[in-house]
C-alpha positions as a printed Julia matrix, in Angstrom:
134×3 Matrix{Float64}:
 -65.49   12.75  28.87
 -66.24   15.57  31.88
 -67.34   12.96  34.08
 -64.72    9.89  33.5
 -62.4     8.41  36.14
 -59.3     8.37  34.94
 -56.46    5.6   36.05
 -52.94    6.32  36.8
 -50.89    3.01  36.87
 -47.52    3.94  38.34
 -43.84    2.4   37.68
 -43.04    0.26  40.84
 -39.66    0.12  40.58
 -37.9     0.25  44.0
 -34.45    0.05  43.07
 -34.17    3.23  40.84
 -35.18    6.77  41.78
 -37.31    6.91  38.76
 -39.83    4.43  40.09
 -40.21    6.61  43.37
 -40.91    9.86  41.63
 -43.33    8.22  39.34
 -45.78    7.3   42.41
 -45.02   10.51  44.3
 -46.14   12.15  41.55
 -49.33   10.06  40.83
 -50.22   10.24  44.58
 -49.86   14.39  44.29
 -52.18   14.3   40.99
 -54.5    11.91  42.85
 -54.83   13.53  46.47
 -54.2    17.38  45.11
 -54.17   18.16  41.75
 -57.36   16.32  40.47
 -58.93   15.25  43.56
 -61.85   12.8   42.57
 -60.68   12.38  38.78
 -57.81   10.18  38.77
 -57.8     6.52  40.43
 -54.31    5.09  41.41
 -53.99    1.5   40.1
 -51.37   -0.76  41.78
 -48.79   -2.1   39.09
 -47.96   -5.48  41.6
 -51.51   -6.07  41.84
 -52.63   -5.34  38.56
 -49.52   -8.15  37.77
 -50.51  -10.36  39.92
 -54.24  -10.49  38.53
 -56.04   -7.81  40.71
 -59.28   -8.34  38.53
 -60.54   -4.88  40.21
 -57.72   -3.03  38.68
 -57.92   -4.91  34.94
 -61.15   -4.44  34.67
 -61.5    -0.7   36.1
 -58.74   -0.39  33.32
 -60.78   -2.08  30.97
 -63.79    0.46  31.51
 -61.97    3.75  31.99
 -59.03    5.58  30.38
 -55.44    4.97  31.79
 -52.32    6.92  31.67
 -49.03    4.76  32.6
 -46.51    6.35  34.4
 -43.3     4.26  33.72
 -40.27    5.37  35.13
 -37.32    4.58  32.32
 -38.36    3.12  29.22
 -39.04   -0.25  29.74
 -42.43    0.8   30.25
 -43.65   -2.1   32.26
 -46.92   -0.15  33.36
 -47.92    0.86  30.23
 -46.8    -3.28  28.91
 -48.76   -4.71  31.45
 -51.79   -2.33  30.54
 -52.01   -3.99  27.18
 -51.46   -7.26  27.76
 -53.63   -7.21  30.8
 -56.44   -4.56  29.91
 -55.9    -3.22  26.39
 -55.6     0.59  25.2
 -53.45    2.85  27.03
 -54.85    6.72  26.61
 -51.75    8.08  27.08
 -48.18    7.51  28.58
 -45.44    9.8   30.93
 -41.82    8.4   30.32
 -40.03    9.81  33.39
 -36.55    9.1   32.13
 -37.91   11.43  28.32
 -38.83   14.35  30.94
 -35.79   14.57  33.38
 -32.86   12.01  31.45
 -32.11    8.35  31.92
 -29.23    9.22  34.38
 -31.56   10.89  36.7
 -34.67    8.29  36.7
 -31.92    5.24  36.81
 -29.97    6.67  39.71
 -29.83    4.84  42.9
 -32.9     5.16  44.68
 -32.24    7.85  47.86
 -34.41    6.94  51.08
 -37.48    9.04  51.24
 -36.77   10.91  54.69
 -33.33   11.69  52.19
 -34.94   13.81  49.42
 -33.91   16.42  48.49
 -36.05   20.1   47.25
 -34.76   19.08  43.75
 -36.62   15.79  44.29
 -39.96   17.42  45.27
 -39.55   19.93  42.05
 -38.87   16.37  39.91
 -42.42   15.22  41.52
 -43.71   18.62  40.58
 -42.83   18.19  36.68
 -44.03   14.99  36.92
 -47.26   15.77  37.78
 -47.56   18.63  35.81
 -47.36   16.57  32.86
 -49.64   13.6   34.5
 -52.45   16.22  34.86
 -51.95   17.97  30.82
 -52.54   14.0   30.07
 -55.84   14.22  32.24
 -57.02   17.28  31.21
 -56.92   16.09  27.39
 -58.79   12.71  28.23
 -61.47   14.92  30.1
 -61.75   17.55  27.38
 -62.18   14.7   24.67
């Protein structure tokens, strides 16, 4: 698949830390890390019946990046769209203590924060780089 679009549907959770690294991260893969390969989806949207964002997600691959492991991107994917590629379960990378802790203000993050986004990411884009080498 060199040439696919990949989608990245983000945890929204605003009430747990978990939620908040999972679209930092997305937004580094997006704007940094594979610039022009991977489409952020909005999880509200695609809820609320964003047919733009079901059906790009029924025409391209989509990794869900859910924050614990209720996995309410990756639940809403099927039910809305069908297959997920492949899934990044925050709270399996860094611990359920860490992705369910009370969310910290953004201006209040810390450099241990950032290098949370960083493994994040790292493992959004080895998800990408499979689809693409499929």
């Amino acid at each position: 698949m060199p040439n696919v679009q990949i989608g990245v549907l983000s945890c929204s959770g605003e009430e747990m830390l978990g939620g908040t690294l999972a679209r930092m991260a997305t937004r580094k893969v997006m704007e940094k890390l594979r610039i022009g390969r991977v489409v952020s989806l909005c999880l509200p949207l695609y809820i609320a019946g964003g047919e733009e964002e079901r059906n790009f997600a029924k025409e391209f691959p989509v990794i869900s990046v859910d924050g614990c492991d209720k996995s309410c991107a990756k639940i809403a994917t099927l039910k809305y769209s069908g297959e997920v590629k492949d899934t990044v379960i925050i709270s399996e990378l860094l611990g359920k203590d860490v992705v369910l802790s009370k969310m910290v203000s953004a201006r209040d993050l810390t450099d241990v924060h950032y290098k949370m986004v960083d493994i994040i990411a790292e493992e959004i884009c080895k998800k990408v780089d499979a689809i693409v080498a499929e």
